[in-house]
Structure formats: C-alpha cells, structure tokens
GROMACS .gro file of C-alpha atoms in nm:
model
  338
    1MET     CA    1   2.892   8.539   6.730
    2GLN     CA    2   3.244   8.569   6.856
    3ASP     CA    3   3.369   8.330   7.122
    4LYS     CA    4   3.462   8.563   7.407
    5ALA     CA    5   3.575   8.297   7.651
    6ASN     CA    6   3.945   8.323   7.564
    7ARG     CA    7   3.983   8.672   7.714
    8ILE     CA    8   3.931   8.591   8.078
    9ALA     CA    9   4.178   8.803   8.276
   10TYR     CA   10   3.946   9.102   8.303
   11LEU     CA   11   3.650   8.875   8.369
   12ASP     CA   12   3.839   8.737   8.668
   13GLY     CA   13   3.894   9.099   8.770
   14TRP     CA   14   3.518   9.155   8.747
   15ARG     CA   15   3.472   8.853   8.977
   16GLY     CA   16   3.734   8.997   9.209
   17ILE     CA   17   3.545   9.325   9.240
   18ALA     CA   18   3.222   9.134   9.299
   19ILE     CA   19   3.356   8.927   9.588
   20LEU     CA   20   3.535   9.226   9.741
   21PHE     CA   21   3.203   9.414   9.748
   22VAL     CA   22   3.044   9.120   9.931
   23ILE     CA   23   3.330   9.091  10.180
   24ALA     CA   24   3.336   9.468  10.243
   25ASP     CA   25   2.966   9.464  10.320
   26HIS     CA   26   2.984   9.174  10.563
   27PHE     CA   27   3.299   9.269  10.751
   28SER     CA   28   3.212   9.639  10.778
   29GLY     CA   29   2.897   9.571  10.976
   30GLY     CA   30   2.688   9.726  10.702
   31LEU     CA   31   2.892  10.048  10.679
   32LEU     CA   32   2.976   9.953  10.318
   33PRO     CA   33   2.643   9.805  10.200
   34PHE     CA   34   2.761   9.667   9.869
   35GLY     CA   35   2.685   9.297   9.916
   36SER     CA   36   2.378   9.294   9.692
   37LEU     CA   37   2.576   9.477   9.425
   38GLY     CA   38   2.851   9.215   9.443
   39VAL     CA   39   2.601   8.934   9.394
   40GLU     CA   40   2.446   9.119   9.101
   41LEU     CA   41   2.790   9.145   8.937
   42PHE     CA   42   2.825   8.768   8.974
   43PHE     CA   43   2.481   8.706   8.824
   44VAL     CA   44   2.526   8.914   8.508
   45LEU     CA   45   2.870   8.762   8.452
   46SER     CA   46   2.720   8.416   8.493
   47GLY     CA   47   2.458   8.491   8.227
   48ARG     CA   48   2.722   8.600   7.980
   49LEU     CA   49   2.939   8.293   8.041
   50MET     CA   50   2.651   8.045   8.021
   51ALA     CA   51   2.529   8.197   7.695
   52ASP     CA   52   2.879   8.163   7.555
   53ILE     CA   53   2.911   7.801   7.667
   54LEU     CA   54   2.569   7.686   7.544
   55LEU     CA   55   2.500   7.910   7.243
   56VAL     CA   56   2.845   7.986   7.100
   57ARG     CA   57   3.061   7.688   7.188
   58LYS     CA   58   2.747   7.469   7.185
   59THR     CA   59   2.868   7.247   7.467
   60ASP     CA   60   2.644   6.940   7.492
   61ILE     CA   61   2.403   6.948   7.784
   62PRO     CA   62   2.541   6.647   7.980
   63THR     CA   63   2.895   6.789   7.960
   64PHE     CA   64   2.764   7.131   8.060
   65PHE     CA   65   2.612   6.991   8.379
   66GLN     CA   66   2.915   6.773   8.449
   67ARG     CA   67   3.132   7.086   8.443
   68ARG     CA   68   2.884   7.286   8.650
   69PHE     CA   69   2.871   7.003   8.906
   70SER     CA   70   3.251   6.981   8.926
   71ARG     CA   71   3.278   7.357   8.964
   72ILE     CA   72   3.015   7.402   9.233
   73TYR     CA   73   2.925   7.090   9.426
   74PRO     CA   74   3.242   6.940   9.582
   75ALA     CA   75   3.350   7.265   9.747
   76LEU     CA   76   2.993   7.335   9.861
   77LEU     CA   77   2.950   6.985  10.004
   78VAL     CA   78   3.277   7.005  10.198
   79PHE     CA   79   3.194   7.351  10.332
   80ALA     CA   80   2.836   7.267  10.431
   81THR     CA   81   2.942   6.940  10.594
   82ALA     CA   82   3.217   7.120  10.786
   83MET     CA   83   2.962   7.370  10.916
   84LEU     CA   84   2.728   7.087  11.018
   85ALA     CA   85   3.013   6.909  11.198
   86VAL     CA   86   3.104   7.227  11.388
   87SER     CA   87   2.738   7.267  11.482
   88VAL     CA   88   2.715   6.910  11.611
   89VAL     CA   89   3.026   6.959  11.824
   90GLY     CA   90   2.890   7.291  11.946
   91GLY     CA   91   2.562   7.127  12.041
   92LEU     CA   92   2.742   6.859  12.240
   93ALA     CA   93   2.940   7.133  12.413
   94GLY     CA   94   2.620   7.310  12.516
   95ALA     CA   95   2.613   7.597  12.267
   96PRO     CA   96   2.283   7.793  12.252
   97PRO     CA   97   2.036   7.636  12.004
   98HIS     CA   98   2.005   7.956  11.797
   99LEU     CA   99   2.375   7.930  11.710
  100LEU     CA  100   2.345   7.574  11.579
  101LEU     CA  101   2.284   7.466  11.220
  102GLU     CA  102   1.956   7.283  11.169
  103PRO     CA  103   1.987   6.960  10.963
  104SER     CA  104   1.705   7.091  10.742
  105ALA     CA  105   1.914   7.400  10.660
  106TYR     CA  106   2.203   7.171  10.566
  107LEU     CA  107   1.977   6.966  10.337
  108ALA     CA  108   1.844   7.286  10.179
  109ALA     CA  109   2.199   7.400  10.105
  110ILE     CA  110   2.317   7.079   9.942
  111THR     CA  111   1.997   7.056   9.734
  112PHE     CA  112   2.012   7.422   9.622
  113THR     CA  113   1.684   7.517   9.787
  114THR     CA  114   1.820   7.753  10.053
  115ASN     CA  115   1.657   8.061   9.902
  116TYR     CA  116   1.306   7.916   9.928
  117TYR     CA  117   1.375   7.734  10.256
  118GLU     CA  118   1.481   8.052  10.435
  119ALA     CA  119   1.203   8.258  10.277
  120TRP     CA  120   0.939   8.009  10.390
  121THR     CA  121   1.081   7.936  10.735
  122HIS     CA  122   1.194   8.295  10.807
  123THR     CA  123   1.521   8.160  10.941
  124SER     CA  124   1.885   8.236  10.876
  125SER     CA  125   2.195   8.023  10.917
  126VAL     CA  126   2.564   8.007  10.839
  127LEU     CA  127   2.459   7.849  10.508
  128GLY     CA  128   2.221   8.131  10.419
  129HIS     CA  129   2.451   8.269  10.150
  130VAL     CA  130   2.392   7.954   9.943
  131TRP     CA  131   2.073   8.130   9.829
  132SER     CA  132   2.267   8.285   9.539
  133LEU     CA  133   2.403   7.947   9.429
  134SER     CA  134   2.044   7.821   9.434
  135VAL     CA  135   1.938   8.101   9.199
  136GLU     CA  136   2.224   8.019   8.963
  137GLU     CA  137   2.159   7.645   8.956
  138HIS     CA  138   1.787   7.692   8.894
  139SER     CA  139   1.872   7.933   8.612
  140TYR     CA  140   2.117   7.686   8.457
  141VAL     CA  141   1.852   7.415   8.448
  142LEU     CA  142   1.598   7.647   8.288
  143LEU     CA  143   1.852   7.780   8.037
  144ALA     CA  144   1.958   7.427   7.939
  145LEU     CA  145   1.593   7.331   7.882
  146LEU     CA  146   1.545   7.645   7.675
  147VAL     CA  147   1.849   7.564   7.461
  148VAL     CA  148   1.709   7.217   7.391
  149VAL     CA  149   1.363   7.351   7.304
  150VAL     CA  150   1.491   7.612   7.058
  151ILE     CA  151   1.745   7.363   6.916
  152ARG     CA  152   2.031   7.599   7.003
  153ASN     CA  153   1.892   7.882   6.790
  154ALA     CA  154   2.076   8.168   6.957
  155ARG     CA  155   1.836   8.448   6.864
  156ALA     CA  156   1.532   8.248   6.966
  157ALA     CA  157   1.700   8.168   7.297
  158ALA     CA  158   1.783   8.535   7.341
  159PHE     CA  159   1.427   8.656   7.288
  160VAL     CA  160   1.285   8.392   7.522
  161SER     CA  161   1.554   8.479   7.778
  162LEU     CA  162   1.457   8.844   7.751
  163ALA     CA  163   1.093   8.752   7.810
  164ILE     CA  164   1.193   8.546   8.115
  165ALA     CA  165   1.397   8.837   8.249
  166ILE     CA  166   1.110   9.083   8.203
  167ALA     CA  167   0.864   8.842   8.366
  168ALA     CA  168   1.098   8.790   8.663
  169MET     CA  169   1.147   9.165   8.702
  170ALA     CA  170   0.771   9.218   8.695
  171ASN     CA  171   0.731   8.939   8.949
  172GLY     CA  172   0.979   9.113   9.178
  173ALA     CA  173   0.795   9.443   9.144
  174ILE     CA  174   0.459   9.281   9.220
  175ARG     CA  175   0.595   9.084   9.516
  176THR     CA  176   0.757   9.398   9.655
  177SER     CA  177   0.433   9.594   9.633
  178LEU     CA  178   0.222   9.317   9.790
  179ALA     CA  179   0.455   9.186  10.058
  180GLU     CA  180   0.686   9.328  10.319
  181PRO     CA  181   1.009   9.408  10.131
  182GLY     CA  182   1.316   9.209  10.220
  183ALA     CA  183   1.591   9.004  10.061
  184MET     CA  184   1.450   8.668  10.167
  185SER     CA  185   1.088   8.747  10.089
  186VAL     CA  186   1.151   8.883   9.739
  187TYR     CA  187   1.502   8.921   9.605
  188TRP     CA  188   1.641   8.585   9.715
  189LEU     CA  189   1.383   8.392   9.512
  190SER     CA  190   1.485   8.233   9.183
  191ASP     CA  191   1.163   8.341   9.012
  192VAL     CA  192   1.273   8.699   9.079
  193ARG     CA  193   1.653   8.704   9.070
  194MET     CA  194   1.696   8.488   8.761
  195ALA     CA  195   1.613   8.814   8.580
  196SER     CA  196   1.977   8.918   8.617
  197ILE     CA  197   2.112   8.601   8.457
  198PHE     CA  198   1.860   8.582   8.173
  199ALA     CA  199   1.890   8.953   8.092
  200SER     CA  200   2.262   8.897   8.045
  201VAL     CA  201   2.202   8.587   7.831
  202ALA     CA  202   1.973   8.790   7.606
  203LEU     CA  203   2.210   9.085   7.573
  204PHE     CA  204   2.506   8.857   7.502
  205VAL     CA  205   2.331   8.747   7.182
  206LEU     CA  206   2.132   9.054   7.082
  207ILE     CA  207   2.412   9.312   7.100
  208ASP     CA  208   2.688   9.086   6.970
  209LYS     CA  209   2.697   9.249   6.626
  210VAL     CA  210   2.611   9.598   6.745
  211ARG     CA  211   2.891   9.852   6.735
  212VAL     CA  212   2.911  10.052   7.056
  213PRO     CA  213   3.157  10.324   7.157
  214ALA     CA  214   3.450  10.213   7.372
  215ALA     CA  215   3.318  10.431   7.652
  216ALA     CA  216   2.974  10.264   7.651
  217PRO     CA  217   3.055   9.975   7.890
  218ILE     CA  218   3.230  10.214   8.129
  219VAL     CA  219   2.936  10.456   8.131
  220ALA     CA  220   2.688  10.169   8.175
  221ALA     CA  221   2.892  10.024   8.461
  222ILE     CA  222   2.917  10.361   8.639
  223LEU     CA  223   2.543  10.424   8.604
  224GLY     CA  224   2.460  10.070   8.715
  225LEU     CA  225   2.695  10.088   9.013
  226SER     CA  226   2.547  10.423   9.111
  227LEU     CA  227   2.203  10.272   9.156
  228TRP     CA  228   2.346  10.046   9.429
  229ILE     CA  229   2.592  10.287   9.586
  230LEU     CA  230   2.350  10.582   9.600
  231PRO     CA  231   2.002  10.567   9.758
  232ALA     CA  232   1.758  10.415   9.508
  233PRO     CA  233   1.442  10.200   9.520
  234ASP     CA  234   1.502   9.825   9.500
  235MET     CA  235   1.276   9.804   9.195
  236ALA     CA  236   1.502  10.050   9.010
  237ARG     CA  237   1.816   9.861   9.110
  238TYR     CA  238   1.683   9.523   9.001
  239THR     CA  239   1.548   9.646   8.666
  240VAL     CA  240   1.737   9.945   8.526
  241GLY     CA  241   2.046   9.866   8.733
  242THR     CA  242   2.045   9.504   8.624
  243LEU     CA  243   2.017   9.595   8.255
  244LEU     CA  244   2.299   9.850   8.283
  245LEU     CA  245   2.535   9.600   8.448
  246ALA     CA  246   2.436   9.327   8.202
  247PHE     CA  247   2.509   9.565   7.915
  248ALA     CA  248   2.844   9.655   8.072
  249ILE     CA  249   2.966   9.296   8.112
  250ASN     CA  250   2.854   9.202   7.762
  251THR     CA  251   3.036   9.494   7.599
  252ILE     CA  252   3.337   9.503   7.832
  253ASP     CA  253   3.554   9.349   7.558
  254LEU     CA  254   3.526   9.681   7.370
  255ALA     CA  255   3.631   9.896   7.666
  256PRO     CA  256   3.953  10.101   7.651
  257LYS     CA  257   4.271   9.905   7.711
  258ALA     CA  258   4.338  10.099   8.030
  259ALA     CA  259   4.009   9.977   8.179
  260LEU     CA  260   4.075   9.618   8.075
  261GLY     CA  261   4.426   9.645   8.213
  262ALA     CA  262   4.293   9.764   8.547
  263LEU     CA  263   4.048   9.473   8.562
  264SER     CA  264   4.330   9.235   8.464
  265PHE     CA  265   4.551   9.352   8.753
  266GLN     CA  266   4.695   9.023   8.876
  267PRO     CA  267   4.608   9.046   9.248
  268LEU     CA  268   4.251   9.143   9.161
  269ALA     CA  269   4.226   8.865   8.902
  270MET     CA  270   4.359   8.610   9.154
  271ILE     CA  271   4.094   8.713   9.405
  272GLY     CA  272   3.845   8.658   9.124
  273ILE     CA  273   3.984   8.310   9.061
  274TRP     CA  274   3.946   8.230   9.431
  275SER     CA  275   3.605   8.400   9.448
  276TYR     CA  276   3.389   8.088   9.478
  277SER     CA  277   3.581   7.944   9.773
  278LEU     CA  278   3.599   8.295   9.918
  279TYR     CA  279   3.224   8.332   9.887
  280LEU     CA  280   3.167   8.004  10.069
  281TRP     CA  281   3.416   8.049  10.350
  282LYS     CA  282   3.371   8.419  10.430
  283GLN     CA  283   3.038   8.336  10.595
  284PRO     CA  284   3.147   8.175  10.924
  285PHE     CA  285   3.425   8.429  10.976
  286TYR     CA  286   3.203   8.731  10.924
  287LYS     CA  287   2.941   8.575  11.154
  288VAL     CA  288   3.208   8.560  11.425
  289ALA     CA  289   3.319   8.915  11.339
  290GLU     CA  290   2.966   9.038  11.411
  291ILE     CA  291   3.003   8.947  11.779
  292ALA     CA  292   3.381   8.982  11.820
  293PRO     CA  293   3.569   9.299  11.922
  294TRP     CA  294   3.676   9.525  11.636
  295TRP     CA  295   4.043   9.429  11.663
  296ALA     CA  296   3.957   9.067  11.580
  297THR     CA  297   3.833   9.156  11.232
  298PRO     CA  298   4.177   9.160  11.059
  299ILE     CA  299   4.257   8.824  11.219
  300LEU     CA  300   3.927   8.679  11.100
  301VAL     CA  301   3.981   8.813  10.748
  302ALA     CA  302   4.326   8.653  10.740
  303ALA     CA  303   4.178   8.324  10.864
  304MET     CA  304   3.910   8.349  10.595
  305PHE     CA  305   4.179   8.370  10.327
  306VAL     CA  306   4.362   8.070  10.473
  307ALA     CA  307   4.042   7.865  10.466
  308THR     CA  308   3.977   7.988  10.111
  309LEU     CA  309   4.317   7.874   9.986
  310VAL     CA  310   4.275   7.534  10.152
  311SER     CA  311   3.934   7.500   9.987
  312PHE     CA  312   4.050   7.620   9.645
  313TYR     CA  313   4.373   7.421   9.618
  314GLY     CA  314   4.271   7.126   9.834
  315VAL     CA  315   3.911   7.070   9.722
  316GLU     CA  316   3.783   7.291   9.441
  317GLN     CA  317   4.063   7.248   9.187
  318PRO     CA  318   4.142   6.877   9.245
  319ALA     CA  319   3.773   6.780   9.238
  320ARG     CA  320   3.715   6.982   8.925
  321ARG     CA  321   4.009   6.823   8.745
  322TYR     CA  322   3.909   6.473   8.852
  323ILE     CA  323   3.539   6.498   8.764
  324ASN     CA  324   3.599   6.674   8.432
  325GLY     CA  325   3.866   6.418   8.348
  326LEU     CA  326   3.620   6.130   8.372
  327ASN     CA  327   3.474   6.207   8.026
  328LEU     CA  328   3.175   5.987   8.109
  329PHE     CA  329   2.933   6.145   7.867
  330ARG     CA  330   3.177   6.156   7.577
  331ARG     CA  331   3.245   5.785   7.620
  332ARG     CA  332   2.874   5.707   7.616
  333GLN     CA  333   2.826   5.918   7.305
  334ALA     CA  334   3.112   5.737   7.132
  335ILE     CA  335   2.964   5.398   7.221
  336ALA     CA  336   2.621   5.506   7.096
  337ALA     CA  337   2.771   5.615   6.766
  338VAL     CA  338   2.925   5.274   6.697
   0.00000   0.00000   0.00000
C-alpha cells in the first residue's frame, strides 16, 4: 500500500468543502440543506486517514490516541467550557431556562456521548453538534481494537471493517423502518453512522492496487453528492451515497490534475485547515442568526471566523504541538526496551 498522507493539499480542500456545506446549511435557515452531506464528507475522509495512520504507517496505538487527543480535546474543552460559562452568566442575568446549557449536556459533550444523550433525552443544545465528534471517537476506539486483534493485517482489518459498515447500514435501515425517522433518533448514533468511517477504511485497503480511470473519483463524487442535493430516501443516501463518497475520497489521488488543483486552491485549503475550530465555533453564531434579523447574518459569520482564528491559533495549534511534543509513550517504550 502506498502512503497517501504526503499529498494533503487537496484533502484540506475536501475538508474545506465539507465545512462550507455545513455552514451554508446552518446560516441559510435550511435553504441550502447540505449539512448532513458536509458531515458525511468529513466521515469518509476520516476513515481514509485513520486507515493510513494505523494500517500503512502502523502508528503505535498509544501514540495514535495521544495525537487524536491533542487534535480534538483541548479545543473542544475550551469551547464547551466557554459555552457553559456564557450559560451560567445568562442564568444569573435571568435568561429563559430553555436558552441555557444544562450541565448534563456539557458533561455529555466532553465525554463524547452527546449523540446518545440527545437521542435519549430528546433535547438539543449549543453543544449538539458534538454528536459527530462522538461518532468519530467511538469509531477510532473500535478501529484501534480491530487493528490490535488482527495484528495489523491490513486485508483482515479491511474485511472486518466492511462487515462493520454493512452491519451499521443495516442497523440504520432497521431503525428507520421501526422508529420515527430523524437525525437524533437514527443517524446521529454511532452504531449507525460509523458505517461511513468503516466503509472508507475498507475501501482504502481493498482498492489500493486496483487501477481505476482518472474520471472514476469525479463520477463517484458527483453521483454521491447528487443523492444529498437531490431528493432521495435517507436509506439510499447513507448506503449507496456513503459508498460512492468513500470510493471518491479513496481514489481522489488518481483524479485529473485540474480537479486536484481546484481542491488545492489555497483559500479553500485554508478553510479546510481551520475546519475543526470552524465546526466548533459556528454553532453559537448560527443559533443567534436563527433569531436575529437577516442583516445580522454577515456580521455573525465574520464574528464566527474571528472566534475560529482565535481557537485555531490560540488553542488548537499550541495545544497540539505541546501534547505531541511530550513523547510520553515513546519514552516509556524506550525504558521498557532497556
């Protein structure tokens, strides 16, 4: 298998498109309903990257989780705590209870259980978007366990990942048919949405040596995007659509140079680099936009980008550098080897 991690400019562009879809959905009041598509683009990219890290570069499991922690947790903790602090101040100022953040919702966010918490309590909060991070973290734990069990045998991991993806898709179809459809009741749950990540893990390995035409990833992406942009049943989107987008991201390296150049467009790639902080901080601003006059939306979007840059350069990057620079696990391994 070829290590694909070195060619990241167009992957950042893919992230950029994903977060722009989410932002467009939220700030358009539903006129551009592409938020679920944006999250799906994040999930299939995540599957590809995690397969590369664990099955190609064979990063040891403790280091893998150290890097995941440094990437995700500090920025999340700062954001969630800031939202809790605002809620406490709002409560003291007499804000209506339904606008305040429950401590239990805060705990769910910082323990990556928001998707199940909101599904079970039928509530929603300014931290509700952490559901997707919960799906990713649960998938990382399961994938790491799988890698250990199969002793890093890539093909074995791929076939088991494919089985997990199929089982999760079937679970989603069954839940949809038996329960009232809805994002929180079905498609926010890890045992359903991990299908996207594990399908991408499987395809990363299984099609690595397969020659495909340069147009194949473009065609797959267009077909996959169409299932979200055009009217289609959720079950079709989260099965056929998922597989098409997973195929597209795992063959994107073979796409025509013009397509890769478009994805590598620097402003788009930079938005992709900022995408995690953007994903966190767009939430409070779009919540305000929902009740504010239309002319306030550009101001709120600008404020969202300011908060994003403060988070990215003031929290996300410094914390990541510091935590990854500790080298705790490598030191322990060196001591154990003596």
